[in-house]
Coordinates of C-alpha atoms in Angstrom, one line a residue:
M18 CA 0.0 0.0 0.0
A19 CA 1.6 3.3 -1.1
T20 CA 1.9 6.4 1.2
T21 CA 3.0 10.0 0.6
V22 CA 5.0 11.8 3.3
G23 CA 5.0 15.6 3.0
S24 CA 5.8 17.9 -0.1
T25 CA 9.4 18.1 -1.2
S26 CA 8.8 21.6 -2.7
S27 CA 7.2 22.8 0.5
S28 CA 10.0 21.5 2.6
S29 CA 12.6 23.2 0.3
T30 CA 10.8 26.5 0.6
T31 CA 10.6 26.3 4.4
L32 CA 14.3 25.4 4.5
D33 CA 15.3 28.4 2.4
Q34 CA 13.3 30.7 4.6
L35 CA 14.8 29.2 7.7
A36 CA 18.3 29.5 6.2
A37 CA 17.7 33.2 5.3
Q38 CA 16.5 33.9 8.8
Y39 CA 19.5 32.2 10.3
R40 CA 21.9 34.1 8.0
M41 CA 20.3 37.4 8.9
L42 CA 20.6 36.6 12.6
L43 CA 24.3 35.8 12.2
Q44 CA 24.9 38.9 10.2
Q45 CA 23.2 41.2 12.7
S46 CA 25.7 40.2 15.3
T47 CA 28.9 40.1 13.1
V48 CA 28.6 41.8 9.7
V49 CA 26.2 44.7 10.4
P50 CA 28.5 46.3 13.0
L51 CA 31.3 46.1 10.5
Q52 CA 29.2 47.6 7.8
T53 CA 28.3 50.5 10.1
K54 CA 31.9 51.2 10.6
Q55 CA 32.6 50.8 6.9
T56 CA 29.9 53.4 6.1
S57 CA 31.4 55.8 8.7
L58 CA 34.8 55.4 7.1
Q59 CA 33.4 56.0 3.6
S60 CA 31.7 59.1 4.9
M61 CA 35.1 60.2 6.3
V62 CA 36.8 59.8 2.9
S63 CA 34.1 61.8 1.2
S64 CA 34.2 64.5 3.9
I65 CA 38.0 64.8 3.7
A66 CA 37.7 65.2 -0.1
T67 CA 35.1 68.0 0.3
L68 CA 37.2 69.7 3.0
K69 CA 40.4 69.6 0.8
S70 CA 38.5 71.0 -2.2
N71 CA 37.2 73.9 0.0
L72 CA 40.6 74.5 1.5
N73 CA 42.3 74.4 -1.9
G74 CA 39.9 77.1 -3.1
L75 CA 40.7 79.3 -0.1
Y76 CA 44.4 78.6 -0.3
T77 CA 44.5 79.7 -3.9
S78 CA 42.6 82.9 -3.1
A79 CA 44.7 83.6 0.0
K80 CA 48.0 82.9 -1.9
A81 CA 47.0 85.5 -4.5
L82 CA 46.2 88.1 -1.8
A83 CA 49.6 87.3 -0.2
A84 CA 51.4 88.3 -3.3
A85 CA 53.2 91.6 -2.8
G86 CA 54.0 94.6 -5.0
T87 CA 52.9 94.6 -8.6
S88 CA 51.7 90.9 -8.3
S89 CA 49.1 91.8 -5.8
P90 CA 45.4 91.7 -7.1
L91 CA 44.8 94.5 -4.6
S92 CA 47.2 96.7 -6.7
T93 CA 44.6 97.0 -9.5
F94 CA 43.9 100.4 -11.0
A95 CA 41.3 101.9 -13.3
V96 CA 41.7 104.8 -15.7
E97 CA 39.0 107.3 -16.4
S98 CA 39.3 109.4 -19.6
S99 CA 37.5 112.8 -20.0
S100 CA 37.2 111.9 -23.7
D101 CA 37.3 108.2 -24.3
T102 CA 36.7 108.7 -28.0
A103 CA 40.0 110.6 -28.3
V104 CA 42.3 108.9 -25.7
S105 CA 41.7 105.9 -23.5
A106 CA 44.0 104.0 -21.2
T107 CA 44.4 100.9 -19.0
A108 CA 46.6 100.6 -16.0
T109 CA 48.9 97.8 -14.8
S110 CA 49.9 97.3 -11.2
Y111 CA 52.9 99.5 -11.8
A112 CA 50.6 102.6 -12.2
T113 CA 50.5 105.4 -9.7
V114 CA 47.4 107.1 -8.4
G115 CA 47.1 110.5 -10.0
S116 CA 46.2 112.2 -13.2
H117 CA 47.8 113.2 -16.6
T118 CA 46.6 115.5 -19.3
F119 CA 46.9 115.2 -23.1
D120 CA 47.1 118.9 -24.0
S121 CA 46.4 117.9 -27.6
V122 CA 46.6 115.1 -30.0
T123 CA 47.6 116.6 -33.3
R124 CA 48.4 113.5 -35.3
L125 CA 47.7 109.7 -35.2
A126 CA 50.3 107.2 -36.2
R127 CA 49.7 105.6 -39.6
A128 CA 51.2 103.0 -41.9
D129 CA 53.3 104.1 -44.8
T130 CA 51.7 103.5 -48.2
L131 CA 53.5 103.6 -51.6
L132 CA 51.3 103.5 -54.7
S133 CA 52.5 102.4 -58.2
A134 CA 51.7 104.0 -61.5
Q135 CA 48.2 103.2 -62.9
F136 CA 47.8 100.7 -65.6
T137 CA 45.0 99.7 -68.0
A138 CA 43.9 96.5 -66.5
A139 CA 43.1 94.6 -69.7
D140 CA 46.3 95.4 -71.5
T141 CA 49.3 93.1 -71.6
S142 CA 52.0 95.8 -71.8
M143 CA 53.6 94.8 -68.4
A144 CA 53.9 91.1 -69.3
T145 CA 55.3 92.0 -72.8
A146 CA 57.9 94.3 -71.2
L147 CA 58.9 91.8 -68.5
G148 CA 58.7 88.6 -70.4
A149 CA 58.3 85.1 -68.9
G150 CA 60.2 83.6 -65.9
D151 CA 61.2 84.5 -62.4
K152 CA 61.5 88.3 -61.8
T153 CA 63.2 89.6 -58.7
F154 CA 63.1 93.0 -57.0
S155 CA 63.6 94.2 -53.4
I156 CA 61.5 96.1 -50.9
N157 CA 63.4 97.6 -48.0
G158 CA 66.3 95.3 -48.9
T159 CA 64.3 92.1 -48.9
Q160 CA 64.1 90.2 -52.2
V161 CA 60.8 89.3 -53.7
T162 CA 60.4 86.8 -56.6
V163 CA 57.4 86.8 -58.9
T164 CA 57.0 84.2 -61.7
L165 CA 55.3 85.2 -64.9
A166 CA 54.1 83.3 -68.0
G167 CA 54.5 86.4 -70.2
T168 CA 50.9 86.4 -71.4
E169 CA 49.2 87.9 -68.4
T170 CA 47.1 91.1 -68.5
N171 CA 48.3 94.0 -66.5
A172 CA 45.7 93.3 -63.7
Q173 CA 47.0 89.7 -63.6
V174 CA 50.7 90.9 -63.4
L175 CA 49.8 93.3 -60.5
A176 CA 47.9 90.4 -58.7
A177 CA 50.9 88.1 -59.2
I178 CA 53.3 90.8 -57.7
A179 CA 50.9 91.2 -54.7
V180 CA 50.8 87.5 -54.1
A181 CA 54.6 87.3 -54.2
V182 CA 55.0 90.2 -51.8
N183 CA 52.5 88.9 -49.3
G184 CA 54.2 85.4 -49.5
T185 CA 57.6 86.8 -48.7
T186 CA 58.5 86.1 -45.0
G187 CA 59.7 89.0 -42.9
I188 CA 59.2 91.7 -45.4
G189 CA 57.0 93.8 -43.2
V190 CA 54.9 95.0 -46.1
A191 CA 51.5 94.0 -47.4
A192 CA 50.5 94.4 -51.1
S193 CA 47.1 94.8 -52.7
V194 CA 45.7 95.7 -56.1
L195 CA 43.4 98.7 -56.3
N196 CA 40.7 98.8 -58.9
I197 CA 40.6 102.5 -59.8
D198 CA 37.6 102.8 -62.1
G199 CA 36.9 99.4 -63.5
T200 CA 39.4 100.0 -66.3
H201 CA 42.6 101.0 -64.5
S202 CA 44.5 99.1 -61.7
Q203 CA 47.3 100.2 -59.3
L204 CA 49.5 98.3 -56.8
A205 CA 49.6 99.6 -53.2
L206 CA 52.4 98.6 -50.8
T207 CA 51.6 99.3 -47.2
S208 CA 53.8 98.8 -44.1
R209 CA 52.3 96.2 -41.8
T210 CA 53.3 98.4 -38.8
T211 CA 52.7 102.1 -38.2
G212 CA 55.3 104.8 -37.7
F213 CA 58.4 106.4 -39.2
A214 CA 60.7 103.5 -38.2
N215 CA 58.6 101.1 -40.3
R216 CA 58.4 103.3 -43.4
L217 CA 59.0 102.1 -47.0
S218 CA 62.6 103.2 -47.6
S219 CA 63.4 101.6 -51.0
V220 CA 62.1 99.5 -53.9
T221 CA 64.8 98.4 -56.2
D222 CA 65.2 96.0 -59.2
G223 CA 67.1 92.7 -59.1
N224 CA 67.2 90.6 -62.3
S225 CA 64.2 92.5 -63.9
T226 CA 62.7 95.9 -64.4
V227 CA 59.6 95.3 -62.1
A228 CA 60.3 98.3 -59.8
A229 CA 61.0 100.6 -62.7
L230 CA 57.9 99.4 -64.6
L231 CA 55.8 100.1 -61.5
G232 CA 57.1 103.6 -61.6
Y233 CA 59.2 103.5 -58.5
G234 CA 62.4 104.5 -60.3
G235 CA 61.1 108.0 -60.5
V236 CA 60.1 108.2 -56.8
S237 CA 62.2 110.1 -54.3
F238 CA 62.5 108.1 -51.0
T239 CA 64.3 110.9 -49.2
D240 CA 62.9 111.0 -45.7
T241 CA 65.2 113.3 -43.7
V242 CA 63.2 114.6 -40.7
G243 CA 62.3 118.2 -41.3
G244 CA 64.0 118.0 -44.7
A245 CA 62.8 117.4 -48.3
S246 CA 59.6 115.5 -48.8
R247 CA 59.2 112.2 -50.6
T248 CA 57.4 112.0 -54.0
V249 CA 53.6 112.2 -53.4
A250 CA 51.4 110.0 -55.6
A251 CA 49.3 112.2 -58.0
N252 CA 47.6 112.0 -61.4
G253 CA 48.2 108.2 -61.7
Q254 CA 51.9 108.6 -61.1
A255 CA 53.7 106.5 -58.5
G256 CA 54.4 108.0 -55.1
F257 CA 53.6 108.0 -51.4
Q258 CA 50.3 108.9 -49.7
Q259 CA 52.3 110.8 -47.1
G260 CA 55.0 113.1 -48.4
F261 CA 56.9 113.6 -45.1
A262 CA 57.8 110.2 -43.5
E263 CA 58.0 111.9 -40.1
N264 CA 54.3 112.4 -40.3
L265 CA 53.8 108.6 -40.0
D266 CA 54.4 109.0 -36.2
A267 CA 51.7 110.1 -33.8
Q268 CA 52.2 113.5 -32.4
F269 CA 50.8 114.8 -29.1
S270 CA 51.6 116.8 -26.0
L271 CA 51.4 115.1 -22.6
D272 CA 51.6 117.1 -19.4
G273 CA 53.1 119.9 -21.4
V274 CA 55.8 117.8 -23.1
A275 CA 55.7 117.4 -26.9
M276 CA 56.1 113.7 -27.9
T277 CA 55.9 111.5 -30.9
R278 CA 55.4 107.7 -31.2
G279 CA 55.3 105.3 -34.0
T280 CA 52.2 103.6 -32.7
N281 CA 48.8 104.7 -31.4
T282 CA 49.1 102.2 -28.5
I283 CA 51.7 103.7 -26.2
T284 CA 53.2 101.8 -23.3
D285 CA 56.2 103.9 -22.5
A286 CA 54.9 107.5 -22.0
V287 CA 53.5 107.0 -18.4
S288 CA 54.8 104.2 -16.2
G289 CA 52.1 101.6 -15.7
L290 CA 49.7 102.9 -18.4
T291 CA 48.8 101.5 -21.8
I292 CA 47.5 104.5 -23.7
K293 CA 45.4 104.3 -26.9
L294 CA 45.2 107.3 -29.2
K295 CA 41.9 107.1 -31.1
N296 CA 41.3 110.5 -32.6
T297 CA 43.0 113.8 -32.9
S298 CA 41.9 116.4 -30.3
A299 CA 42.6 120.1 -30.0
S300 CA 41.0 120.1 -26.5
P301 CA 42.8 118.7 -23.5
V302 CA 42.0 115.1 -22.4
S303 CA 42.6 114.1 -18.8
L304 CA 43.4 110.6 -17.6
T305 CA 42.6 109.9 -13.9
I306 CA 44.2 106.8 -12.3
A307 CA 42.7 105.4 -9.2
P308 CA 42.3 102.1 -7.4
D309 CA 39.8 99.9 -9.3
N310 CA 37.2 99.5 -6.5
T311 CA 35.0 97.1 -8.5
A312 CA 37.9 94.7 -9.3
I313 CA 39.4 94.8 -5.8
E314 CA 36.1 94.4 -4.1
S315 CA 35.3 91.4 -6.3
T316 CA 38.7 89.8 -5.4
L317 CA 38.0 90.3 -1.7
N318 CA 34.4 89.1 -1.9
D319 CA 35.6 86.0 -3.6
F320 CA 38.1 85.4 -0.8
I321 CA 35.5 86.0 1.8
T322 CA 33.0 83.6 0.1
K323 CA 35.7 80.8 0.1
Y324 CA 36.7 81.6 3.7
N325 CA 33.1 81.5 5.0
A326 CA 32.5 78.2 3.1
V327 CA 35.5 76.6 4.9
L328 CA 34.5 78.0 8.2
N329 CA 30.9 76.9 7.9
Y330 CA 31.9 73.4 6.8
L331 CA 34.4 73.0 9.6
S332 CA 31.8 74.2 12.1
A333 CA 29.2 71.7 10.9
Q334 CA 31.6 68.8 10.7
T335 CA 33.2 69.3 14.2
A336 CA 29.9 70.0 16.0
V337 CA 28.0 67.8 18.5
S338 CA 24.3 68.2 18.2
S339 CA 21.8 68.6 21.0
T340 CA 20.8 64.9 20.4
G341 CA 24.5 63.8 20.8
S342 CA 25.2 63.1 17.1
R343 CA 28.8 64.0 16.2
G344 CA 30.3 65.5 13.1
V345 CA 32.7 63.6 11.0
F346 CA 35.7 65.6 12.3
T347 CA 34.5 66.0 15.9
D348 CA 37.2 63.7 17.2
D349 CA 39.9 64.9 14.7
S350 CA 42.3 67.1 16.6
Y351 CA 44.1 68.4 13.5
V352 CA 40.9 69.6 11.8
R353 CA 39.5 71.1 15.0
T354 CA 42.8 73.0 15.5
L355 CA 42.6 74.2 11.9
A356 CA 39.2 75.7 12.5
T357 CA 40.5 77.6 15.5
D358 CA 43.7 78.7 13.9
I359 CA 42.2 80.2 10.7
R360 CA 39.7 82.2 12.8
A361 CA 42.5 83.4 15.1
T362 CA 44.6 84.3 12.1
M363 CA 42.0 86.6 10.5
L364 CA 41.2 88.3 13.8
S365 CA 44.7 89.0 14.9
P366 CA 46.2 92.5 14.4
V367 CA 48.9 92.7 11.7
S368 CA 52.2 94.0 13.1
S369 CA 54.1 94.4 9.8
V370 CA 52.1 97.4 8.4
A371 CA 53.4 101.0 8.6
A372 CA 52.8 103.0 11.7
G373 CA 49.3 104.4 11.7
A374 CA 48.0 102.0 9.0
P375 CA 45.0 99.7 9.6
T376 CA 46.0 96.5 11.5
L377 CA 42.6 94.8 11.6
L378 CA 40.0 93.9 9.0
S379 CA 37.4 96.0 10.9
A380 CA 39.5 99.1 10.2
I381 CA 38.8 98.8 6.5
G382 CA 35.1 97.9 6.7
I383 CA 35.3 94.0 6.8
T384 CA 33.5 92.8 9.9
T385 CA 33.4 89.4 11.7
A386 CA 30.1 87.8 12.7
D387 CA 29.7 85.8 15.9
D388 CA 30.3 82.5 14.0
G389 CA 33.6 83.9 12.6
T390 CA 32.4 84.5 9.1
L391 CA 33.4 87.7 7.3
S392 CA 31.6 90.3 5.3
L393 CA 32.5 93.5 3.5
S394 CA 29.8 95.3 5.4
D395 CA 31.0 98.9 5.2
K396 CA 31.9 99.6 1.5
A397 CA 32.1 103.3 2.1
K398 CA 34.9 102.8 4.7
F399 CA 36.7 100.3 2.5
E400 CA 36.6 102.5 -0.6
S401 CA 37.7 105.6 1.3
T402 CA 40.7 103.7 2.8
L403 CA 41.5 102.3 -0.7
Q404 CA 41.3 105.7 -2.4
A405 CA 43.3 107.4 0.3
N406 CA 46.1 104.9 0.4
P407 CA 45.7 101.6 -1.5
K408 CA 49.0 100.3 -0.1
Q409 CA 47.6 100.3 3.4
V410 CA 44.9 97.9 2.2
S411 CA 47.3 95.6 0.4
D412 CA 49.8 95.6 3.3
L413 CA 47.1 94.4 5.7
F414 CA 47.0 91.2 3.6
N415 CA 50.5 90.8 2.0
S416 CA 53.0 92.4 4.3
T417 CA 55.4 90.2 6.2
N418 CA 52.9 89.2 8.8
G419 CA 49.8 90.0 6.7
L420 CA 46.5 88.2 7.1
A421 CA 46.8 86.3 3.7
V422 CA 50.4 85.5 4.4
G423 CA 49.5 83.9 7.7
L424 CA 46.4 82.1 6.4
T425 CA 48.4 80.6 3.5
A426 CA 51.0 79.2 6.0
K427 CA 48.2 77.7 8.1
L428 CA 46.5 76.0 5.1
K429 CA 49.6 74.8 3.3
P430 CA 50.2 71.6 5.4
F431 CA 46.6 70.6 4.7
V432 CA 46.4 71.2 0.9
T433 CA 49.9 70.1 -0.3
Y434 CA 50.4 66.8 -2.0
D435 CA 50.9 64.1 0.7
G436 CA 50.0 66.6 3.3
M437 CA 47.8 66.0 6.4
L438 CA 44.6 65.4 4.5
D439 CA 46.2 63.2 2.0
T440 CA 47.8 61.1 4.8
E441 CA 44.4 60.9 6.6
T442 CA 42.7 59.8 3.3
Q443 CA 45.4 57.1 2.8
N444 CA 45.0 55.9 6.4
T445 CA 41.2 55.8 6.1
N446 CA 41.3 54.0 2.8
A447 CA 43.6 51.4 4.5
Q448 CA 41.0 51.0 7.2
L449 CA 38.3 50.6 4.6
K450 CA 40.3 47.9 2.9
D451 CA 40.7 46.1 6.2
M452 CA 37.0 46.5 7.0
K453 CA 36.1 45.0 3.6
D454 CA 38.4 42.0 4.2
R455 CA 36.8 41.5 7.7
I456 CA 33.3 41.7 6.2
D457 CA 34.2 39.2 3.4
R458 CA 35.7 36.8 6.0
A459 CA 32.6 37.1 8.3
N460 CA 30.3 36.4 5.4
A461 CA 32.4 33.4 4.4
R462 CA 32.1 32.0 7.9
I463 CA 28.4 32.6 7.9
D464 CA 28.1 30.8 4.5
V465 CA 29.8 27.8 6.1
Q466 CA 27.5 28.0 9.2
V467 CA 24.3 28.3 7.1
K468 CA 25.3 25.4 4.9
A469 CA 25.9 23.2 8.0
Y470 CA 22.6 24.3 9.4
Q471 CA 20.9 23.4 6.1
K472 CA 22.6 20.0 6.1
Q473 CA 21.5 19.3 9.7
F474 CA 18.0 20.2 8.8
Q475 CA 18.0 18.1 5.7
D476 CA 19.4 15.1 7.7
I477 CA 16.8 15.5 10.4
Q478 CA 14.1 15.8 7.8
A479 CA 15.3 12.6 6.1
L480 CA 15.2 10.7 9.4
L481 CA 11.7 12.0 10.0
I482 CA 10.6 10.9 6.6
R483 CA 12.1 7.4 7.1
A484 CA 10.5 7.1 10.6
T485 CA 7.2 8.2 9.2
Q486 CA 7.4 5.6 6.4
A487 CA 8.4 2.9 8.9
Q488 CA 5.4 3.8 11.1
Q489 CA 3.1 3.6 8.2
I490 CA 4.4 0.1 7.2
V491 CA 4.0 -1.1 10.8
S492 CA 0.4 0.3 11.0
G493 CA -0.5 -1.4 7.7
F494 CA 0.9 -4.7 8.8
A495 CA -1.0 -4.6 12.1
Q496 CA -4.2 -3.8 10.2
Y497 CA -3.6 -6.8 7.9
T498 CA -3.1 -9.3 10.7
S499 CA -6.2 -8.1 12.6
V500 CA -8.4 -8.6 9.5
G501 CA -6.9 -12.2 8.9

C-alpha cells in the first residue's frame, strides 16, 4: 500500500526561509556592526575630499592676496578718460594714483603706403615688357620673386606681384591691387606696422625691371626729418600717400611735453599705463588713475566667500548636536585645531604694516560675525581707505605678517600633496580595505554555518521521513493481521 509523506517543494521553501533567517541573525551580530563602521569610514573619505576642495579654493585665493608689490590683485587700478573717443588707457599694477593731461593730439600714427603708377587692367603691356620667368626686385632690402608666364594682363601681373610680396617672409609690407575705375589698376604697398621707423625706404630691381615698370624708379624716397619730402602720388603717377615720412608718427603733447610715437598704442609714456590714441583732439583730455574699486572688491568678496565656506563646513563637521550626534571631524584634533587657527589668524592684528596703517579687518570695513564668518559690510569705509592709500589695504594682507600670508601658512600643510589630509585619506582607505576584508571573512564564515545548518535540517528531515514511512508500514501490517 503506497503512502505520501510531505511535499518536497514545500520543505525546500521552508528550509530556504529558515536559512535566510539564520543568515540574517548571524549577520546582525557580526557583519552589520562592521558595515556600520565601513559606512562611517566612507563618509570620512568623502568629507576629507570635500574639505580639501574647499581648503584648496581658499588657499589659492589667499595665496593670490599674499602676493606683494605689482603681483598683488589689490594693486589694481582703473583709468577714467575725460574723452574716451580721443584717448583711452588701461593701468597695470605699476601705475601710480594721480592724473595726466593730453594737452592735444595733433596726429595719429599711420602705416606708410606707396602707390605704383596706374595701368590699363586689360592690356598686356607689363607682361610684354617683363617677359616670362622669375623676376626679382627688393623692398626695404628684402628680395621678392614673382613668376610670370609672359601672357598675363596688367591686372594679372599686378595680382601676381601682390601674391609674391605677401608670401615673402619677414618683409613687413602688405601688397594689394586697387581697382581704380573698372578700367585701371594700381599696386599699393603698405607697411604692416605704423610709424616712421617702419616706413618704406626703398624699392629696387634685381634681375628684372619690375620696380622701374611700376614707376618706383622716378620716386624720391628721401625722408630726412624736417627736410625734403618724398614724392607724393598724383595723377596716376607712383608715389607716397604721405610726403613727409616723419608724419607717420603720432604727435601729441602730454603734461606739457611734446612727444611722438610710431604707434597709437603707447606703453612707455607714463609708467604703468597703456594709452590708446583714437582720434586727434585740440582740446585737453585728462586721464585719472585710481584704485579699481570694483575689481578689488570682487577679489576680496571671492576670498570672503571661500573663507566662509570653509569655516561653515568645519563648524558643521566638528559639532556635537543637542541629540548627541557627532560631526565627521569632531574627534579629529588636526581639523579642530585648523578651524580655531584660521579664525584666530583673521582676527589677529597685523604688526608688519606701517605706523598708523590699519592693523585689523574691521578698520577697512570688513567685519566678523559671531560665528567667525566675514563680510564686506562697510563699503564706504573700505573705498575711502582704498582711495586714500591703496598700499595700506594691500599691506594688511600681503606684508610680512599679513593676514593672507599667515592664512596661507596655516593652510599649506593641509592642501599640499601628501599633506595632512592626503595622509588621513590614505589611512582611512587602508582601514576601509581592512574592513572590507573582515566583512568578506565574516560572510564566508556565515556561509559555512548556514550550509551546515541546512545539512543538519535536511538530515533531520530525512530521518523524520524514514521514521514516518516505517510507522506507516507497521500500521499497515497490524491492520492486515487483525483482519486475517
